[in-house]
Amino acid sequence: MQEDNLLKPESQVFTTNPSEVIKQAVSSTLAKPHFSTDIKGTESPSIINSNIDNPKPLDPASFPDQPRNGYSQLPATIANTLHLTNGYNIKVKYDVIRNKLSIIIPGNTGTPDNADNVAIARVISLFNLNGLPVGQLPSFLEVIGDLNQFNPVAEWIKSKPWDNTSRLDDFFATLTQRPDFTEKLKKT
């Protein structure tokens, strides 16, 4: 694995076959790092908090980035943020369809229209509980989310078994083309 080429395209093969185009679109990822997103070995065992309103702090010695000499406070870093989210089993992902961050906290309930604000507030509370400064937290969550991109449409399509029935001809029949636009070209 080479560190100088961090992102590798999944495929460089292009086609005009509609079924292949759809297949490639559904199975591809926008950017897939070929390195572990477990920054500096921060993957930690999940702590099961049966009561999300009364979580316990993580062991300060378990954080990958420790205080610098002369300081006692853990630094707010991406690696420490990843360690904290892993430690509380919080999933941070980036939804490429909605173009927004998705933070899933076990046991967190509430209204859908306020879910984003509540999730950020809970992570801020966990930062405070663990003695981490919260200043750069939103940016760090964006970095972690970007490393974990997902496409809910592609996931839904992949979750359904295909019945081996092509529906492209039915779809093409719904399209109206200009007189100078051939039927064959419409189907490519």
PDB file of C-alpha atoms in Angstrom:
ATOM      1  CA  MET A   1       0.000   0.000   0.000  1.00  0.00           C
ATOM      2  CA  GLN A   2       1.492   3.353  -1.024  1.00  0.00           C
ATOM      3  CA  GLU A   3       0.825   6.412   1.129  1.00  0.00           C
ATOM      4  CA  ASP A   4       1.449   8.882  -1.750  1.00  0.00           C
ATOM      5  CA  ASN A   5      -1.665   7.778  -3.649  1.00  0.00           C
ATOM      6  CA  LEU A   6      -4.377   7.968  -0.990  1.00  0.00           C
ATOM      7  CA  LEU A   7      -7.411   7.610  -3.238  1.00  0.00           C
ATOM      8  CA  LYS A   8      -7.858   4.940  -5.869  1.00  0.00           C
ATOM      9  CA  PRO A   9     -10.746   4.895  -8.347  1.00  0.00           C
ATOM     10  CA  GLU A  10     -12.805   1.718  -8.171  1.00  0.00           C
ATOM     11  CA  SER A  11     -12.909   1.336 -11.942  1.00  0.00           C
ATOM     12  CA  GLN A  12     -11.694   3.249 -14.955  1.00  0.00           C
ATOM     13  CA  VAL A  13     -13.814   1.254 -17.427  1.00  0.00           C
ATOM     14  CA  PHE A  14     -16.555   3.254 -19.130  1.00  0.00           C
ATOM     15  CA  THR A  15     -19.482   1.830 -21.069  1.00  0.00           C
ATOM     16  CA  THR A  16     -22.637   3.053 -22.810  1.00  0.00           C
ATOM     17  CA  ASN A  17     -24.603  -0.129 -22.095  1.00  0.00           C
ATOM     18  CA  PRO A  18     -27.448   1.144 -19.832  1.00  0.00           C
ATOM     19  CA  SER A  19     -27.496  -1.901 -17.582  1.00  0.00           C
ATOM     20  CA  GLU A  20     -23.710  -1.693 -17.141  1.00  0.00           C
ATOM     21  CA  VAL A  21     -23.902   2.062 -16.441  1.00  0.00           C
ATOM     22  CA  ILE A  22     -26.496   1.439 -13.722  1.00  0.00           C
ATOM     23  CA  LYS A  23     -24.482  -1.475 -12.333  1.00  0.00           C
ATOM     24  CA  GLN A  24     -21.316   0.659 -12.170  1.00  0.00           C
ATOM     25  CA  ALA A  25     -23.158   3.599 -10.606  1.00  0.00           C
ATOM     26  CA  VAL A  26     -24.691   1.434  -7.907  1.00  0.00           C
ATOM     27  CA  SER A  27     -21.562  -0.535  -7.101  1.00  0.00           C
ATOM     28  CA  SER A  28     -19.028   2.280  -7.222  1.00  0.00           C
ATOM     29  CA  THR A  29     -17.870   4.539  -4.434  1.00  0.00           C
ATOM     30  CA  LEU A  30     -16.967   8.176  -4.904  1.00  0.00           C
ATOM     31  CA  ALA A  31     -13.603   7.893  -3.220  1.00  0.00           C
ATOM     32  CA  LYS A  32     -12.423   4.864  -1.359  1.00  0.00           C
ATOM     33  CA  PRO A  33      -9.310   5.238   0.737  1.00  0.00           C
ATOM     34  CA  HIS A  34      -6.974   2.258   0.421  1.00  0.00           C
ATOM     35  CA  PHE A  35      -5.802   2.791   3.973  1.00  0.00           C
ATOM     36  CA  SER A  36      -7.540   1.958   7.205  1.00  0.00           C
ATOM     37  CA  THR A  37      -9.973   4.582   8.453  1.00  0.00           C
ATOM     38  CA  ASP A  38      -9.027   3.339  11.907  1.00  0.00           C
ATOM     39  CA  ILE A  39      -6.728   6.319  12.466  1.00  0.00           C
ATOM     40  CA  LYS A  40      -3.580   5.406  14.410  1.00  0.00           C
ATOM     41  CA  GLY A  41      -5.080   2.159  15.674  1.00  0.00           C
ATOM     42  CA  THR A  42      -7.854   3.969  17.524  1.00  0.00           C
ATOM     43  CA  GLU A  43     -10.438   1.272  17.012  1.00  0.00           C
ATOM     44  CA  SER A  44     -11.537   0.493  20.528  1.00  0.00           C
ATOM     45  CA  PRO A  45     -14.026  -1.914  22.026  1.00  0.00           C
ATOM     46  CA  SER A  46     -17.464  -0.369  22.116  1.00  0.00           C
ATOM     47  CA  ILE A  47     -18.865   0.633  25.447  1.00  0.00           C
ATOM     48  CA  ILE A  48     -22.491  -0.325  25.730  1.00  0.00           C
ATOM     49  CA  ASN A  49     -24.251   2.522  27.477  1.00  0.00           C
ATOM     50  CA  SER A  50     -27.654   1.267  28.468  1.00  0.00           C
ATOM     51  CA  ASN A  51     -28.538   4.805  29.528  1.00  0.00           C
ATOM     52  CA  ILE A  52     -27.521   7.370  26.911  1.00  0.00           C
ATOM     53  CA  ASP A  53     -28.355  10.133  29.392  1.00  0.00           C
ATOM     54  CA  ASN A  54     -25.817   8.881  31.949  1.00  0.00           C
ATOM     55  CA  PRO A  55     -22.746   7.617  30.054  1.00  0.00           C
ATOM     56  CA  LYS A  56     -19.456   6.823  31.749  1.00  0.00           C
ATOM     57  CA  PRO A  57     -16.194   8.489  30.643  1.00  0.00           C
ATOM     58  CA  LEU A  58     -13.659   6.510  28.640  1.00  0.00           C
ATOM     59  CA  ASP A  59     -10.276   5.691  30.169  1.00  0.00           C
ATOM     60  CA  PRO A  60      -8.112   8.792  29.447  1.00  0.00           C
ATOM     61  CA  ALA A  61      -5.073   6.550  28.880  1.00  0.00           C
ATOM     62  CA  SER A  62      -6.931   4.796  26.032  1.00  0.00           C
ATOM     63  CA  PHE A  63      -6.963   7.894  23.800  1.00  0.00           C
ATOM     64  CA  PRO A  64      -4.330   7.701  21.037  1.00  0.00           C
ATOM     65  CA  ASP A  65      -3.219  11.348  21.257  1.00  0.00           C
ATOM     66  CA  GLN A  66      -2.155  12.086  24.818  1.00  0.00           C
ATOM     67  CA  PRO A  67      -1.500  15.538  26.340  1.00  0.00           C
ATOM     68  CA  ARG A  68       1.779  17.176  25.392  1.00  0.00           C
ATOM     69  CA  ASN A  69       4.442  17.599  28.045  1.00  0.00           C
ATOM     70  CA  GLY A  70       3.351  20.125  30.633  1.00  0.00           C
ATOM     71  CA  TYR A  71      -0.352  19.817  29.763  1.00  0.00           C
ATOM     72  CA  SER A  72      -2.985  17.685  31.438  1.00  0.00           C
ATOM     73  CA  GLN A  73      -5.928  18.051  29.026  1.00  0.00           C
ATOM     74  CA  LEU A  74      -6.360  15.557  26.198  1.00  0.00           C
ATOM     75  CA  PRO A  75      -5.989  17.339  22.849  1.00  0.00           C
ATOM     76  CA  ALA A  76      -8.949  17.590  20.500  1.00  0.00           C
ATOM     77  CA  THR A  77      -7.704  15.713  17.435  1.00  0.00           C
ATOM     78  CA  ILE A  78      -9.328  13.698  14.684  1.00  0.00           C
ATOM     79  CA  ALA A  79      -7.814  10.516  16.126  1.00  0.00           C
ATOM     80  CA  ASN A  80      -9.211  11.262  19.608  1.00  0.00           C
ATOM     81  CA  THR A  81     -12.604  12.133  18.104  1.00  0.00           C
ATOM     82  CA  LEU A  82     -12.632   8.826  16.221  1.00  0.00           C
ATOM     83  CA  HIS A  83     -11.632   6.996  19.407  1.00  0.00           C
ATOM     84  CA  LEU A  84     -14.477   8.656  21.332  1.00  0.00           C
ATOM     85  CA  THR A  85     -17.099   7.892  18.671  1.00  0.00           C
ATOM     86  CA  ASN A  86     -15.902   4.272  18.457  1.00  0.00           C
ATOM     87  CA  GLY A  87     -15.856   3.998  22.243  1.00  0.00           C
ATOM     88  CA  TYR A  88     -19.515   4.988  22.495  1.00  0.00           C
ATOM     89  CA  ASN A  89     -20.483   3.008  19.372  1.00  0.00           C
ATOM     90  CA  ILE A  90     -21.462   6.213  17.546  1.00  0.00           C
ATOM     91  CA  LYS A  91     -21.617   5.872  13.765  1.00  0.00           C
ATOM     92  CA  VAL A  92     -20.545   8.971  11.821  1.00  0.00           C
ATOM     93  CA  LYS A  93     -21.188   8.772   8.069  1.00  0.00           C
ATOM     94  CA  TYR A  94     -21.590  11.144   5.136  1.00  0.00           C
ATOM     95  CA  ASP A  95     -24.765  10.716   3.072  1.00  0.00           C
ATOM     96  CA  VAL A  96     -23.773  11.434  -0.558  1.00  0.00           C
ATOM     97  CA  ILE A  97     -27.417  11.752  -1.658  1.00  0.00           C
ATOM     98  CA  ARG A  98     -28.523  14.289   0.961  1.00  0.00           C
ATOM     99  CA  ASN A  99     -25.035  15.847   1.103  1.00  0.00           C
ATOM    100  CA  LYS A 100     -25.057  15.870   4.873  1.00  0.00           C
ATOM    101  CA  LEU A 101     -23.472  14.272   7.881  1.00  0.00           C
ATOM    102  CA  SER A 102     -25.301  11.411   9.566  1.00  0.00           C
ATOM    103  CA  ILE A 103     -24.591  10.723  13.252  1.00  0.00           C
ATOM    104  CA  ILE A 104     -26.231   7.626  14.716  1.00  0.00           C
ATOM    105  CA  ILE A 105     -26.087   7.284  18.497  1.00  0.00           C
ATOM    106  CA  PRO A 106     -27.368   4.060  20.097  1.00  0.00           C
ATOM    107  CA  GLY A 107     -30.397   4.733  22.270  1.00  0.00           C
ATOM    108  CA  ASN A 108     -30.866   8.265  20.958  1.00  0.00           C
ATOM    109  CA  THR A 109     -34.486   9.029  20.176  1.00  0.00           C
ATOM    110  CA  GLY A 110     -36.272  12.213  19.306  1.00  0.00           C
ATOM    111  CA  THR A 111     -37.902  14.113  16.516  1.00  0.00           C
ATOM    112  CA  PRO A 112     -36.482  13.625  13.012  1.00  0.00           C
ATOM    113  CA  ASP A 113     -36.417  17.361  12.291  1.00  0.00           C
ATOM    114  CA  ASN A 114     -34.178  18.006  15.323  1.00  0.00           C
ATOM    115  CA  ALA A 115     -32.074  14.823  15.157  1.00  0.00           C
ATOM    116  CA  ASP A 116     -28.942  16.516  13.778  1.00  0.00           C
ATOM    117  CA  ASN A 117     -28.836  19.146  16.536  1.00  0.00           C
ATOM    118  CA  VAL A 118     -29.502  16.562  19.241  1.00  0.00           C
ATOM    119  CA  ALA A 119     -26.753  14.265  17.914  1.00  0.00           C
ATOM    120  CA  ILE A 120     -24.185  17.095  17.880  1.00  0.00           C
ATOM    121  CA  ALA A 121     -25.239  18.154  21.394  1.00  0.00           C
ATOM    122  CA  ARG A 122     -24.798  14.591  22.673  1.00  0.00           C
ATOM    123  CA  VAL A 123     -21.314  14.304  21.133  1.00  0.00           C
ATOM    124  CA  ILE A 124     -20.381  17.708  22.630  1.00  0.00           C
ATOM    125  CA  SER A 125     -21.578  16.421  25.995  1.00  0.00           C
ATOM    126  CA  LEU A 126     -19.395  13.305  25.594  1.00  0.00           C
ATOM    127  CA  PHE A 127     -16.415  15.507  24.677  1.00  0.00           C
ATOM    128  CA  ASN A 128     -16.968  17.512  27.867  1.00  0.00           C
ATOM    129  CA  LEU A 129     -17.422  14.343  29.929  1.00  0.00           C
ATOM    130  CA  ASN A 130     -14.052  13.089  28.654  1.00  0.00           C
ATOM    131  CA  GLY A 131     -12.261  16.420  29.122  1.00  0.00           C
ATOM    132  CA  LEU A 132     -11.766  17.237  25.439  1.00  0.00           C
ATOM    133  CA  PRO A 133     -12.096  20.796  24.093  1.00  0.00           C
ATOM    134  CA  VAL A 134     -15.060  21.060  21.700  1.00  0.00           C
ATOM    135  CA  GLY A 135     -13.914  23.914  19.436  1.00  0.00           C
ATOM    136  CA  GLN A 136     -13.096  21.875  16.309  1.00  0.00           C
ATOM    137  CA  LEU A 137     -15.547  19.028  16.932  1.00  0.00           C
ATOM    138  CA  PRO A 138     -17.917  19.752  13.999  1.00  0.00           C
ATOM    139  CA  SER A 139     -14.984  19.824  11.549  1.00  0.00           C
ATOM    140  CA  PHE A 140     -13.538  16.599  12.955  1.00  0.00           C
ATOM    141  CA  LEU A 141     -16.920  14.864  12.632  1.00  0.00           C
ATOM    142  CA  GLU A 142     -17.056  15.987   8.982  1.00  0.00           C
ATOM    143  CA  VAL A 143     -13.628  14.400   8.371  1.00  0.00           C
ATOM    144  CA  ILE A 144     -14.728  11.118   9.967  1.00  0.00           C
ATOM    145  CA  GLY A 145     -18.012  11.198   8.034  1.00  0.00           C
ATOM    146  CA  ASP A 146     -16.165  11.798   4.778  1.00  0.00           C
ATOM    147  CA  LEU A 147     -14.085   8.678   5.414  1.00  0.00           C
ATOM    148  CA  ASN A 148     -17.364   6.745   5.793  1.00  0.00           C
ATOM    149  CA  GLN A 149     -19.430   7.820   2.786  1.00  0.00           C
ATOM    150  CA  PHE A 150     -22.646   5.993   2.024  1.00  0.00           C
ATOM    151  CA  ASN A 151     -25.321   6.128  -0.637  1.00  0.00           C
ATOM    152  CA  PRO A 152     -28.736   5.160   0.786  1.00  0.00           C
ATOM    153  CA  VAL A 153     -30.217   4.744  -2.700  1.00  0.00           C
ATOM    154  CA  ALA A 154     -27.492   2.301  -3.749  1.00  0.00           C
ATOM    155  CA  GLU A 155     -27.824   0.473  -0.420  1.00  0.00           C
ATOM    156  CA  TRP A 156     -31.587   0.113  -0.935  1.00  0.00           C
ATOM    157  CA  ILE A 157     -31.127  -1.129  -4.512  1.00  0.00           C
ATOM    158  CA  LYS A 158     -28.490  -3.645  -3.412  1.00  0.00           C
ATOM    159  CA  SER A 159     -30.738  -4.866  -0.585  1.00  0.00           C
ATOM    160  CA  LYS A 160     -33.434  -6.055  -3.011  1.00  0.00           C
ATOM    161  CA  PRO A 161     -32.855  -9.238  -5.009  1.00  0.00           C
ATOM    162  CA  TRP A 162     -33.164  -8.789  -8.773  1.00  0.00           C
ATOM    163  CA  ASP A 163     -35.924 -10.853 -10.372  1.00  0.00           C
ATOM    164  CA  ASN A 164     -33.927 -11.109 -13.645  1.00  0.00           C
ATOM    165  CA  THR A 165     -36.591  -9.125 -15.506  1.00  0.00           C
ATOM    166  CA  SER A 166     -35.229  -6.295 -17.630  1.00  0.00           C
ATOM    167  CA  ARG A 167     -37.453  -3.240 -17.503  1.00  0.00           C
ATOM    168  CA  LEU A 168     -35.329  -1.037 -19.739  1.00  0.00           C
ATOM    169  CA  ASP A 169     -37.526  -1.531 -22.833  1.00  0.00           C
ATOM    170  CA  ASP A 170     -40.594  -0.505 -20.803  1.00  0.00           C
ATOM    171  CA  PHE A 171     -38.703   2.543 -19.578  1.00  0.00           C
ATOM    172  CA  PHE A 172     -37.466   3.475 -23.070  1.00  0.00           C
ATOM    173  CA  ALA A 173     -41.064   3.233 -24.339  1.00  0.00           C
ATOM    174  CA  THR A 174     -42.009   6.095 -22.010  1.00  0.00           C
ATOM    175  CA  LEU A 175     -39.438   8.428 -23.598  1.00  0.00           C
ATOM    176  CA  THR A 176     -40.289  10.727 -26.495  1.00  0.00           C
ATOM    177  CA  GLN A 177     -37.481  11.674 -28.812  1.00  0.00           C
ATOM    178  CA  ARG A 178     -37.051  14.303 -31.533  1.00  0.00           C
ATOM    179  CA  PRO A 179     -37.649  13.134 -35.114  1.00  0.00           C
ATOM    180  CA  ASP A 180     -33.922  13.283 -35.903  1.00  0.00           C
ATOM    181  CA  PHE A 181     -33.079  11.207 -32.814  1.00  0.00           C
ATOM    182  CA  THR A 182     -32.979   7.487 -33.663  1.00  0.00           C
ATOM    183  CA  GLU A 183     -34.629   4.785 -31.601  1.00  0.00           C
ATOM    184  CA  LYS A 184     -31.293   2.975 -31.346  1.00  0.00           C
ATOM    185  CA  LEU A 185     -29.564   6.079 -29.975  1.00  0.00           C
ATOM    186  CA  LYS A 186     -32.345   6.542 -27.412  1.00  0.00           C
ATOM    187  CA  LYS A 187     -31.517   3.128 -25.953  1.00  0.00           C
ATOM    188  CA  THR A 188     -27.829   3.835 -25.418  1.00  0.00           C
TER     189      THR A 188
END
